[in-house]
Amino acid sequence: MTKKKVSDLMGVKNLLFPYLPVLVGANVDGKPNYITIGLVGWLCYDAVSVSVGRKQYTNAGIKENRTFSVNQPMASMVRQLDYCGLYSGRKVDKSVLFENFYGDLQTAPMIMECPVNIECRVIQIMERSIHTVFIGEVAAIHLGEEYLAQGVLDITKVDPVFFAPDKKEGKYSGSYWRLGEYLARAWEVGRDLTGDEGR
Amino acid sequence: MTKKKVSDLMGVKNLLFPYLPVLVGANVDGKPNYITIGLVGWLCYDAVSVSVGRKQYTNAGIKENRTFSVNQPMASMVRQLDYCGLYSGRKVDKSVLFENFYGDLQTAPMIMECPVNIECRVIQIMERSIHTVFIGEVAAIHLGEEYLAQGVLDITKVDPVFFAPDKKEGKYSGSYWRLGEYLARAWEVGRDLTGDEGR
């Protein structure tokens, strides 16, 4: 294989795709607002980060209340997901798109239609060049019971949406994708890779 | 929809699935080592976090050199991916599994067979309950040229691997999945969701 060193690919150094885009919820000016975010990360089993553009409407709401929610959409919600990334809460009322609800934290609005909702309390804020990184500690999780199988999340029922970059008419663009086929069993398929049983 | 408040689902509060597991590379005792990690996050376009168990062999290597690499495997590498999560570098030599190479940082070993390799310099370390979170600034990206289409990453050529939890014989387990079908065009499918053109 030939490797190419990419110093700057359209200004984007982030090349770990696809993303699992989510709807980040926050109260802004006392009203539920949601923004579509690709830059999400798990830091431990109880801490998650979301990165929100510094000028975004949602950014101010998270800073004001020090709470946010992470809502995972399903494939059937792709139009709403895309809409919430296209239009600013300064101009449109995104709270009308969904059934909104609140949990323990009271200021982190959540989307009833999403299979998984995670309420977070901000524990750290990092200002980066383009984004504010909000690190949140998980306060509560809300889950639609129909997405569980034997007490574990059933990924085929969640029907997740992914985002990947591409080009359209020569310009940088992106597309949404669904989950595909079962590949292999974890903590098993690699067990006999070598003769070495050196656990 | 009925929502269930999940205060503790098998001790795991992290319910945003599937993960995009990666192989995190570090020199440990002067030799390349790799560990399979699910807790990965993008913090900005030029910063990524990886969370490594506090007692893992790789953890010490990252702390020693203050560098690490993120290597994205393809579906055809699922056995190696699983192996690197099952066995510790204290017991087995994982450098023999791959063609190893180094880039600018010189101490972050990378895997030639992976479509995407990202070299990172540690800029912050957070100790959490179970994991050490290493936040790295991207120093360089190495990309197999055959994974590009019109200068953009072609996600179907990368053929990514996902991880999701499940149960096997009543016990918590996990499975690997592939990318599925194209769903919709981003920044377009949601455009005419409402009559409101309030951008």
GROMACS .gro file of C-alpha atoms in nm, chain A residues 15-121:
model
  107
   15LEU     CA    1  -1.073   1.177   0.887
   16LEU     CA    2  -1.223   0.917   1.112
   17PHE     CA    3  -1.551   0.842   0.940
   18PRO     CA    4  -1.838   0.778   0.951
   19TYR     CA    5  -1.968   0.994   1.233
   20LEU     CA    6  -2.270   0.904   1.439
   21PRO     CA    7  -2.450   1.240   1.425
   22VAL     CA    8  -2.668   1.335   1.719
   23LEU     CA    9  -2.911   1.610   1.810
   24VAL     CA   10  -2.773   1.816   2.097
   25GLY     CA   11  -3.046   1.982   2.300
   26ALA     CA   12  -3.026   2.295   2.511
   27ASN     CA   13  -3.262   2.560   2.636
   28VAL     CA   14  -3.189   2.890   2.464
   29ASP     CA   15  -3.380   3.196   2.575
   30GLY     CA   16  -3.599   2.961   2.779
   31LYS     CA   17  -3.702   2.746   2.481
   32PRO     CA   18  -3.589   2.399   2.363
   33ASN     CA   19  -3.343   2.409   2.075
   34TYR     CA   20  -3.155   2.131   1.895
   35ILE     CA   21  -2.845   2.128   1.679
   36THR     CA   22  -2.705   1.845   1.466
   37ILE     CA   23  -2.353   1.761   1.575
   38GLY     CA   24  -2.099   1.521   1.428
   39LEU     CA   25  -1.818   1.583   1.674
   40VAL     CA   26  -1.916   1.365   1.967
   41GLY     CA   27  -1.695   1.161   2.193
   42TRP     CA   28  -1.707   0.921   2.484
   43LEU     CA   29  -1.443   0.996   2.746
   44CYS     CA   30  -1.535   0.732   2.999
   45TYR     CA   31  -1.849   0.529   3.066
   46ASP     CA   32  -2.003   0.830   3.234
   47ALA     CA   33  -1.869   1.128   3.040
   48VAL     CA   34  -1.936   1.250   2.689
   49SER     CA   35  -1.815   1.548   2.486
   50VAL     CA   36  -2.000   1.745   2.222
   51SER     CA   37  -1.838   2.013   2.012
   52VAL     CA   38  -2.052   2.306   1.910
   53GLY     CA   39  -1.940   2.587   1.676
   54ARG     CA   40  -1.848   2.896   1.876
   55LYS     CA   41  -2.107   3.117   1.710
   56GLN     CA   42  -2.395   2.868   1.720
   57TYR     CA   43  -2.717   2.960   1.896
   58THR     CA   44  -2.702   2.639   2.103
   59ASN     CA   45  -2.355   2.728   2.230
   60ALA     CA   46  -2.486   3.020   2.436
   61GLY     CA   47  -2.769   2.806   2.577
   62ILE     CA   48  -2.533   2.538   2.704
   63LYS     CA   49  -2.309   2.799   2.864
   64GLU     CA   50  -2.606   2.965   3.031
   65ASN     CA   51  -2.759   2.651   3.183
   66ARG     CA   52  -2.446   2.431   3.208
   67THR     CA   53  -2.657   2.138   3.087
   68PHE     CA   54  -2.721   1.971   2.751
   69SER     CA   55  -2.876   1.656   2.611
   70VAL     CA   56  -2.757   1.409   2.348
   71ASN     CA   57  -3.039   1.258   2.143
   72GLN     CA   58  -2.973   0.976   1.899
   73PRO     CA   59  -3.202   0.981   1.594
   74MET     CA   60  -3.307   0.678   1.392
   75ALA     CA   61  -3.289   0.645   1.014
   76SER     CA   62  -3.656   0.740   0.983
   77MET     CA   63  -3.572   1.081   1.136
   78VAL     CA   64  -3.308   1.173   0.876
   79ARG     CA   65  -3.501   1.476   0.746
   80GLN     CA   66  -3.536   1.626   1.094
   81LEU     CA   67  -3.169   1.547   1.164
   82ASP     CA   68  -3.060   1.728   0.849
   83TYR     CA   69  -3.295   2.021   0.910
   84CYS     CA   70  -3.152   2.083   1.257
   85GLY     CA   71  -2.805   2.112   1.104
   86LEU     CA   72  -2.916   2.344   0.823
   87TYR     CA   73  -3.116   2.607   1.008
   88SER     CA   74  -3.028   2.816   1.311
   89GLY     CA   75  -3.248   2.836   1.617
   90ARG     CA   76  -3.211   3.215   1.580
   91LYS     CA   77  -3.434   3.192   1.273
   92VAL     CA   78  -3.655   2.884   1.311
   93ASP     CA   79  -3.831   2.721   1.605
   94LYS     CA   80  -3.698   2.365   1.614
   95SER     CA   81  -3.897   2.276   1.926
   96VAL     CA   82  -4.207   2.228   1.707
   97LEU     CA   83  -4.044   1.939   1.519
   98PHE     CA   84  -4.052   1.700   1.813
   99GLU     CA   85  -4.227   1.603   2.131
  100ASN     CA   86  -4.000   1.767   2.389
  101PHE     CA   87  -3.951   1.646   2.743
  102TYR     CA   88  -3.730   1.724   3.043
  103GLY     CA   89  -3.566   1.500   3.299
  104ASP     CA   90  -3.370   1.540   3.622
  105LEU     CA   91  -3.170   1.841   3.518
  106GLN     CA   92  -3.481   2.033   3.411
  107THR     CA   93  -3.294   2.255   3.164
  108ALA     CA   94  -3.179   1.997   2.909
  109PRO     CA   95  -3.467   1.943   2.662
  110MET     CA   96  -3.491   1.597   2.506
  111ILE     CA   97  -3.662   1.446   2.202
  112MET     CA   98  -3.922   1.179   2.275
  113GLU     CA   99  -3.897   1.031   1.923
  114CYS     CA  100  -3.525   0.948   1.964
  115PRO     CA  101  -3.450   0.597   2.095
  116VAL     CA  102  -3.179   0.721   2.333
  117ASN     CA  103  -3.158   1.047   2.530
  118ILE     CA  104  -2.868   1.133   2.755
  119GLU     CA  105  -2.884   1.423   3.002
  120CYS     CA  106  -2.552   1.582   3.086
  121ARG     CA  107  -2.414   1.831   3.333
   0.00000   0.00000   0.00000
